[in-house]
């Protein structure tokens, strides 16, 4: 059986968790949390990184920091995970969905401006499969209309757009370290903060509305309730698990890329004769091989291929049901313009097994089966 995903594990995780326990500081912001924050800051060049309990929570923090009020609108794709929209809905905000580009599955930057109203407060690009959205255009629109940019970079760690790390363009960037992502801590994430001016408020919101972060650093004698907030900081044991992988980030990424390229080359002949389609990565985007997907002719062919692979002990899965067609999406959001590609392309997309530890021979075997499927 070839699984679709296996959580990343490099070997040092248990040792580091043991160290966190020996430190007698297993709550948030211990040694390993600080190490992870510093590593991400150095790697991405962001102003400040705060490890969080999930990417969902990082996005919720971003919506709080952006001061989203009831009725405020955030422009985003409908082809995304629920958290992208829910963080705004929780504040009474309205997700305004625009269509995606069929080539990258990212929101179509050319459709953003027409969706702007006097209630629009933010643009929320989602870097699908770790491939960057058109950030030059998006940042230009945001600047001209005085909007915030909150990047859902859940899948985007180690990826760049024109040489700059995803998650560092907007006011806020959100990473995920869920077990399905390139690096994991079980459940976890990070909030990347571009400008210094938001850091103090972010620390307070993350620490239940208190200034405990300052207290820990010895900057004040006692801490107190300053603002609204919640508990968005992860246990240092989880951070210890993550740190073992961040130390091996290049190795993990290289291994994933090797699998990604092997899929691509192996399946190229099928794409060339138009049997199916391969993913597209723009020249100026460096990706992290978060995902390898193909596109079948339609949903019916996809179902048959999933079944065929399953019979051959290979687990392949599809991805999001577009949010504007989901019960909560219908209730809380709206789609601006025509759904030309979101539904159609989402129904064709099939994700193939991809994880750290997937062997080249397994990739070959999966490709052989796909060729067999398309042979008749
Ligand atoms: C995984 C993912 C999330 C949610 O991440 P969690 O850490 O599980 O909260 C949000 N958005 C996208 C695009 C994702 O892929």
Short mmCIF file of C-alpha atoms and ligand atoms in Angstrom, two decimals:
data_model
loop_
_atom_site.label_atom_id
_atom_site.label_comp_id
_atom_site.label_asym_id
_atom_site.label_seq_id
_atom_site.Cartn_x
_atom_site.Cartn_y
_atom_site.Cartn_z
CA UNK A 1 0.00 0.00 0.00
CA UNK A 2 1.32 3.44 -0.90
CA UNK A 3 -0.20 6.00 1.44
CA UNK A 4 -1.19 9.44 0.30
CA UNK A 5 0.64 11.12 3.18
CA UNK A 6 3.07 10.07 5.90
CA UNK A 7 3.89 12.69 8.57
CA UNK A 8 7.48 13.93 8.28
CA UNK A 9 9.99 12.50 10.74
CA UNK A 10 13.76 12.98 10.59
CA UNK A 11 15.04 11.11 13.66
CA UNK A 12 15.88 13.78 16.21
CA UNK A 13 12.30 14.55 17.26
CA UNK A 14 12.22 12.36 20.40
CA UNK A 15 15.58 13.64 21.59
CA UNK A 16 14.42 17.25 21.30
CA UNK A 17 11.09 16.52 22.98
CA UNK A 18 13.12 14.90 25.78
CA UNK A 19 15.18 18.08 26.02
CA UNK A 20 12.03 20.20 26.26
CA UNK A 21 10.84 17.99 29.11
CA UNK A 22 14.25 18.18 30.82
CA UNK A 23 14.09 21.98 30.55
CA UNK A 24 10.99 21.77 32.77
CA UNK A 25 9.28 24.23 30.50
CA UNK A 26 6.80 22.43 28.32
CA UNK A 27 4.31 25.29 27.93
CA UNK A 28 4.58 27.92 25.22
CA UNK A 29 7.56 30.09 24.28
CA UNK A 30 10.23 27.78 25.65
CA UNK A 31 13.62 27.02 24.10
CA UNK A 32 12.33 25.21 21.02
CA UNK A 33 9.56 27.69 20.25
CA UNK A 34 12.18 30.43 20.27
CA UNK A 35 14.50 28.37 18.09
CA UNK A 36 11.71 27.76 15.55
CA UNK A 37 10.76 31.45 15.50
CA UNK A 38 14.37 32.49 14.97
CA UNK A 39 14.86 29.88 12.25
CA UNK A 40 11.78 31.02 10.33
CA UNK A 41 12.73 34.70 10.70
CA UNK A 42 16.21 34.01 9.33
CA UNK A 43 15.02 31.76 6.52
CA UNK A 44 12.18 33.97 5.30
CA UNK A 45 13.46 37.42 6.24
CA UNK A 46 10.14 38.31 7.90
CA UNK A 47 10.14 40.97 10.61
CA UNK A 48 8.77 38.67 13.29
CA UNK A 49 7.58 35.07 13.53
CA UNK A 50 5.30 33.77 16.26
CA UNK A 51 4.68 30.03 16.40
CA UNK A 52 0.97 29.28 16.83
CA UNK A 53 -1.27 26.32 17.56
CA UNK A 54 -2.31 26.12 13.88
CA UNK A 55 -2.43 28.03 10.63
CA UNK A 56 -6.15 28.48 11.32
CA UNK A 57 -5.24 30.28 14.54
CA UNK A 58 -2.53 32.33 12.82
CA UNK A 59 -5.18 33.50 10.33
CA UNK A 60 -7.59 34.28 13.18
CA UNK A 61 -4.86 36.37 14.80
CA UNK A 62 -4.30 38.18 11.51
CA UNK A 63 -8.03 38.98 11.25
CA UNK A 64 -7.97 40.33 14.84
CA UNK A 65 -4.85 42.40 14.16
CA UNK A 66 -6.42 43.71 10.96
CA UNK A 67 -9.36 44.78 13.15
CA UNK A 68 -11.93 43.12 10.89
CA UNK A 69 -15.40 44.38 11.85
CA UNK A 70 -18.87 42.97 11.07
CA UNK A 71 -19.60 43.51 7.39
CA UNK A 72 -15.97 44.00 6.38
CA UNK A 73 -15.07 42.11 3.22
CA UNK A 74 -12.03 40.00 2.42
CA UNK A 75 -11.31 38.96 -1.15
CA UNK A 76 -10.08 35.39 -1.55
CA UNK A 77 -10.38 32.31 -3.78
CA UNK A 78 -13.18 29.79 -3.12
CA UNK A 79 -10.76 27.01 -3.95
CA UNK A 80 -9.13 26.84 -0.51
CA UNK A 81 -9.37 25.29 2.92
CA UNK A 82 -12.21 26.53 5.16
CA UNK A 83 -9.90 28.33 7.60
CA UNK A 84 -9.00 31.00 5.03
CA UNK A 85 -12.60 32.21 5.11
CA UNK A 86 -13.60 31.20 8.63
CA UNK A 87 -11.05 33.47 10.32
CA UNK A 88 -12.93 36.44 8.83
CA UNK A 89 -16.41 34.98 9.35
CA UNK A 90 -15.63 34.60 13.07
CA UNK A 91 -15.23 38.40 13.21
CA UNK A 92 -18.47 38.97 11.32
CA UNK A 93 -16.57 39.55 8.09
CA UNK A 94 -17.72 38.51 4.63
CA UNK A 95 -15.54 36.36 2.37
CA UNK A 96 -15.86 37.58 -1.21
CA UNK A 97 -14.72 34.84 -3.52
CA UNK A 98 -13.20 35.49 -6.92
CA UNK A 99 -12.41 32.93 -9.59
CA UNK A 100 -9.07 31.14 -9.83
CA UNK A 101 -6.57 30.89 -12.65
CA UNK A 102 -6.81 27.47 -14.27
CA UNK A 103 -3.02 27.18 -14.60
CA UNK A 104 -1.89 27.60 -10.97
CA UNK A 105 -5.24 27.21 -9.15
CA UNK A 106 -4.43 30.49 -7.37
CA UNK A 107 -6.85 33.41 -7.23
CA UNK A 108 -6.88 35.34 -10.52
CA UNK A 109 -5.19 38.65 -9.71
CA UNK A 110 -6.91 40.26 -12.69
CA UNK A 111 -10.33 39.76 -11.04
CA UNK A 112 -9.52 41.33 -7.67
CA UNK A 113 -10.07 44.97 -8.50
CA UNK A 114 -13.60 44.51 -9.82
CA UNK A 115 -14.58 42.81 -6.54
CA UNK A 116 -13.51 45.73 -4.36
CA UNK A 117 -16.31 47.67 -2.63
CA UNK A 118 -16.25 50.35 0.07
CA UNK A 119 -16.42 47.53 2.63
CA UNK A 120 -13.33 45.70 1.35
CA UNK A 121 -10.57 45.56 3.95
CA UNK A 122 -8.26 42.75 2.90
CA UNK A 123 -6.99 40.58 0.07
CA UNK A 124 -6.23 37.02 1.10
CA UNK A 125 -4.12 35.19 -1.47
CA UNK A 126 -3.70 31.43 -0.97
CA UNK A 127 -0.47 30.02 -2.39
CA UNK A 128 -1.86 26.73 -3.61
CA UNK A 129 0.57 23.80 -3.67
CA UNK A 130 3.28 26.19 -2.46
CA UNK A 131 3.27 28.04 -5.78
CA UNK A 132 3.18 31.81 -5.35
CA UNK A 133 0.26 34.02 -6.35
CA UNK A 134 1.05 37.07 -8.51
CA UNK A 135 2.27 39.12 -5.57
CA UNK A 136 3.52 42.15 -7.55
CA UNK A 137 0.03 42.78 -8.91
CA UNK A 138 -1.69 41.97 -5.61
CA UNK A 139 0.56 44.28 -3.56
CA UNK A 140 0.05 47.05 -6.08
CA UNK A 141 -3.75 46.74 -5.89
CA UNK A 142 -3.60 46.66 -2.07
CA UNK A 143 -1.49 49.79 -1.99
CA UNK A 144 -3.70 51.73 -4.37
CA UNK A 145 -6.92 50.78 -2.51
CA UNK A 146 -5.44 50.91 0.98
CA UNK A 147 -6.16 47.23 1.71
CA UNK A 148 -4.35 44.77 3.94
CA UNK A 149 -2.82 41.63 2.49
CA UNK A 150 -3.02 38.49 4.61
CA UNK A 151 -1.28 35.56 2.93
CA UNK A 152 -2.55 32.04 3.50
CA UNK A 153 0.88 30.49 3.04
CA UNK A 154 -0.16 27.29 4.84
CA UNK A 155 1.47 25.27 2.06
CA UNK A 156 4.16 27.79 1.23
CA UNK A 157 7.14 27.48 3.58
CA UNK A 158 10.44 27.36 1.61
CA UNK A 159 8.75 28.73 -1.53
CA UNK A 160 9.55 32.07 -3.09
CA UNK A 161 8.07 34.56 -5.56
CA UNK A 162 10.77 36.47 -7.46
CA UNK A 163 13.26 35.37 -4.82
CA UNK A 164 11.22 36.56 -1.81
CA UNK A 165 9.71 34.08 0.66
CA UNK A 166 5.96 33.47 0.52
CA UNK A 167 4.29 34.77 3.66
CA UNK A 168 6.49 37.87 3.81
CA UNK A 169 4.73 40.11 1.27
CA UNK A 170 1.57 41.07 3.13
CA UNK A 171 1.11 42.59 6.58
CA UNK A 172 0.65 39.01 7.78
CA UNK A 173 1.58 35.56 6.49
CA UNK A 174 0.30 32.28 7.88
CA UNK A 175 2.15 28.93 7.80
CA UNK A 176 0.80 25.51 8.74
CA UNK A 177 2.69 22.70 10.45
CA UNK A 178 -0.17 20.23 10.38
CA UNK A 179 0.91 16.64 9.80
CA UNK A 180 -0.01 16.91 6.12
CA UNK A 181 2.39 19.79 5.49
CA UNK A 182 6.09 19.70 4.49
CA UNK A 183 7.27 20.24 8.08
CA UNK A 184 5.08 19.30 11.00
CA UNK A 185 4.51 19.53 14.74
CA UNK A 186 1.29 17.50 14.67
CA UNK A 187 -0.93 20.55 14.87
CA UNK A 188 0.70 23.94 14.60
CA UNK A 189 1.43 27.00 12.56
CA UNK A 190 3.12 30.37 12.52
CA UNK A 191 2.17 33.99 12.09
CA UNK A 192 4.66 36.07 10.12
CA UNK A 193 4.49 39.79 10.87
CA UNK A 194 6.06 42.17 8.38
CA UNK A 195 5.96 45.41 10.35
CA UNK A 196 7.28 45.97 13.86
CA UNK A 197 4.20 48.05 14.76
CA UNK A 198 1.98 44.93 15.06
CA UNK A 199 4.35 42.81 17.14
CA UNK A 200 3.40 43.93 20.64
CA UNK A 201 -0.34 43.62 19.97
CA UNK A 202 0.19 40.22 18.36
CA UNK A 203 2.08 38.94 21.40
CA UNK A 204 -0.76 40.13 23.65
CA UNK A 205 -3.49 38.53 21.54
CA UNK A 206 -1.54 35.26 21.45
CA UNK A 207 -1.10 35.26 25.25
CA UNK A 208 -4.80 35.46 26.27
CA UNK A 209 -4.83 39.23 26.03
CA UNK A 210 -2.05 39.66 28.57
CA UNK A 211 1.45 41.11 28.38
CA UNK A 212 3.01 37.90 29.69
CA UNK A 213 5.51 37.82 26.80
CA UNK A 214 7.05 41.03 28.10
CA UNK A 215 7.05 39.63 31.62
CA UNK A 216 8.91 36.50 30.46
CA UNK A 217 11.56 38.67 28.89
CA UNK A 218 12.00 40.52 32.18
CA UNK A 219 10.74 43.79 30.72
CA UNK A 220 8.02 44.21 33.38
CA UNK A 221 7.55 42.92 36.97
CA UNK A 222 4.05 41.51 36.66
CA UNK A 223 1.69 40.87 33.81
CA UNK A 224 -1.93 41.84 33.42
CA UNK A 225 -4.95 41.85 31.10
CA UNK A 226 -4.34 44.41 28.35
CA UNK A 227 -6.61 43.54 25.42
CA UNK A 228 -8.81 40.80 23.98
CA UNK A 229 -6.99 37.66 23.03
CA UNK A 230 -6.93 33.89 23.19
CA UNK A 231 -4.50 31.04 23.70
CA UNK A 232 -2.65 30.75 20.41
CA UNK A 233 0.74 29.55 21.57
CA UNK A 234 1.76 25.93 21.20
CA UNK A 235 3.45 23.65 23.73
CA UNK A 236 7.24 23.61 23.55
CA UNK A 237 7.10 19.82 23.10
CA UNK A 238 5.37 20.34 19.76
CA UNK A 239 7.89 22.99 18.82
CA UNK A 240 10.67 20.51 19.65
CA UNK A 241 9.21 18.06 17.14
CA UNK A 242 9.10 20.80 14.51
CA UNK A 243 12.62 22.03 15.16
CA UNK A 244 14.07 18.64 14.27
CA UNK A 245 12.58 19.10 10.82
CA UNK A 246 13.47 22.74 10.33
CA UNK A 247 17.09 21.72 10.90
CA UNK A 248 16.69 19.32 7.96
CA UNK A 249 14.56 21.67 5.87
CA UNK A 250 16.82 21.63 2.80
CA UNK A 251 17.12 17.86 2.82
CA UNK A 252 13.35 17.38 3.17
CA UNK A 253 12.65 19.89 0.41
CA UNK A 254 15.24 18.38 -1.93
CA UNK A 255 13.78 14.91 -1.42
CA UNK A 256 10.25 16.15 -2.13
CA UNK A 257 11.43 18.00 -5.22
CA UNK A 258 13.15 14.89 -6.51
CA UNK A 259 9.82 13.02 -6.27
CA UNK A 260 7.96 15.94 -7.83
CA UNK A 261 10.37 16.09 -10.79
CA UNK A 262 10.25 12.34 -11.21
CA UNK A 263 6.45 12.40 -11.41
CA UNK A 264 6.62 15.27 -13.89
CA UNK A 265 9.11 13.61 -16.23
CA UNK A 266 7.46 10.21 -15.96
CA UNK A 267 4.02 11.56 -16.82
CA UNK A 268 5.14 14.05 -19.48
CA UNK A 269 4.46 11.64 -22.38
CA UNK A 270 0.81 11.30 -21.25
CA UNK A 271 0.44 15.08 -21.03
CA UNK A 272 2.04 15.52 -24.45
CA UNK A 273 -0.62 13.41 -26.10
CA UNK A 274 -3.32 15.28 -24.18
CA UNK A 275 -4.48 12.39 -21.95
CA UNK A 276 -4.22 14.56 -18.84
CA UNK A 277 -2.56 17.74 -17.59
CA UNK A 278 0.48 18.42 -15.42
CA UNK A 279 0.91 21.24 -12.89
CA UNK A 280 2.29 24.59 -13.99
CA UNK A 281 4.85 26.58 -12.04
CA UNK A 282 5.58 30.10 -13.34
CA UNK A 283 9.23 30.84 -14.13
CA UNK A 284 9.56 33.37 -11.31
CA UNK A 285 8.16 31.03 -8.64
CA UNK A 286 10.40 28.63 -6.74
CA UNK A 287 8.15 25.99 -5.18
CA UNK A 288 8.58 23.58 -2.29
CA UNK A 289 7.07 20.45 -3.83
CA UNK A 290 4.25 20.52 -1.33
CA UNK A 291 1.97 18.70 -3.68
CA UNK A 292 1.95 16.82 -6.96
CA UNK A 293 -1.35 16.86 -8.79
CA UNK A 294 -2.61 15.97 -12.22
CA UNK A 295 -5.79 17.02 -13.96
CA UNK A 296 -8.06 14.46 -15.53
CA UNK A 297 -10.61 15.18 -18.28
CA UNK A 298 -13.50 15.52 -15.83
CA UNK A 299 -14.86 14.40 -12.46
CA UNK A 300 -16.06 11.07 -13.84
CA UNK A 301 -12.63 10.14 -15.16
CA UNK A 302 -11.10 11.26 -11.88
CA UNK A 303 -13.39 8.95 -9.88
CA UNK A 304 -12.45 6.03 -12.10
CA UNK A 305 -8.74 6.79 -11.74
CA UNK A 306 -9.00 7.06 -7.94
CA UNK A 307 -10.76 3.69 -7.90
CA UNK A 308 -8.22 2.11 -10.26
CA UNK A 309 -5.30 3.33 -8.15
CA UNK A 310 -7.02 2.13 -4.98
CA UNK A 311 -7.40 -1.34 -6.47
CA UNK A 312 -3.66 -1.17 -7.06
CA UNK A 313 -3.02 -0.14 -3.44
CA UNK A 314 -2.23 3.48 -4.21
CA UNK A 315 -4.07 6.22 -2.33
CA UNK A 316 -4.73 9.35 -4.35
CA UNK A 317 -7.16 12.05 -3.21
CA UNK A 318 -8.89 15.13 -4.51
CA UNK A 319 -8.93 18.46 -2.72
CA UNK A 320 -11.28 21.26 -1.76
CA UNK A 321 -14.96 21.45 -2.52
CA UNK A 322 -15.13 25.15 -3.47
CA UNK A 323 -16.24 27.18 -0.44
CA UNK A 324 -18.97 29.15 -2.23
CA UNK A 325 -20.87 25.90 -2.83
CA UNK A 326 -20.57 24.69 0.81
CA UNK A 327 -23.40 25.35 3.31
CA UNK A 328 -21.34 27.83 5.35
CA UNK A 329 -19.99 29.50 2.23
CA UNK A 330 -23.52 30.09 0.96
CA UNK A 331 -24.51 31.49 4.33
CA UNK A 332 -21.54 33.73 5.05
CA UNK A 333 -19.93 34.63 1.75
CA UNK A 334 -20.58 35.50 -1.84
CA UNK A 335 -18.94 34.85 -5.17
CA UNK A 336 -18.11 37.91 -7.23
CA UNK A 337 -18.29 37.41 -10.98
CA UNK A 338 -18.47 34.19 -12.88
CA UNK A 339 -17.31 30.80 -11.60
CA UNK A 340 -15.57 29.94 -14.82
CA UNK A 341 -12.76 27.77 -13.45
CA UNK A 342 -13.14 27.26 -9.69
CA UNK A 343 -15.66 24.41 -9.83
CA UNK A 344 -14.59 22.96 -13.16
CA UNK A 345 -10.88 22.79 -12.38
CA UNK A 346 -11.38 21.60 -8.80
CA UNK A 347 -13.35 18.63 -10.14
CA UNK A 348 -10.47 17.56 -12.37
CA UNK A 349 -7.66 17.82 -9.87
CA UNK A 350 -6.17 14.67 -8.37
CA UNK A 351 -3.37 14.68 -5.80
CA UNK A 352 -0.83 11.87 -5.94
CA UNK A 353 1.11 10.48 -2.94
CA UNK A 354 3.74 12.96 -1.77
CA UNK A 355 5.69 12.83 1.48
CA UNK A 356 9.21 12.83 2.88
CA UNK A 357 10.34 9.24 2.52
CA UNK A 358 8.40 8.41 -0.65
CA UNK A 359 10.86 6.36 -2.72
CA UNK A 360 11.70 6.91 -6.39
CA UNK A 361 10.62 3.35 -7.20
CA UNK A 362 7.24 4.06 -5.64
CA UNK A 363 6.85 7.15 -7.81
CA UNK A 364 7.73 5.03 -10.85
CA UNK A 365 5.21 2.40 -9.84
CA UNK A 366 2.44 5.01 -9.41
CA UNK A 367 3.25 6.48 -12.82
CA UNK A 368 3.19 3.03 -14.42
CA UNK A 369 -0.31 2.47 -13.07
CA UNK A 370 -1.49 5.84 -14.33
CA UNK A 371 -0.09 4.99 -17.78
CA UNK A 372 -1.87 1.63 -17.61
CA UNK A 373 -5.13 3.43 -16.79
CA UNK A 374 -4.79 5.71 -19.79
CA UNK A 375 -3.62 2.94 -22.13
CA UNK A 376 -7.15 1.81 -22.84
C1 LIG B 1 -3.57 23.20 5.84
C2 LIG B 1 -4.17 24.47 5.43
C3 LIG B 1 -4.79 25.33 6.35
C4 LIG B 1 -5.03 24.97 7.78
O1 LIG B 1 -3.88 24.71 8.50
P1 LIG B 1 -4.01 24.22 10.02
O2 LIG B 1 -2.60 24.34 10.52
O3 LIG B 1 -4.49 22.81 9.98
O4 LIG B 1 -4.94 25.10 10.73
C5 LIG B 1 -5.28 26.54 5.89
N1 LIG B 1 -5.17 26.90 4.60
C6 LIG B 1 -4.61 26.09 3.69
C7 LIG B 1 -4.51 26.55 2.27
C8 LIG B 1 -4.10 24.85 4.06
O5 LIG B 1 -3.55 24.05 3.15
#
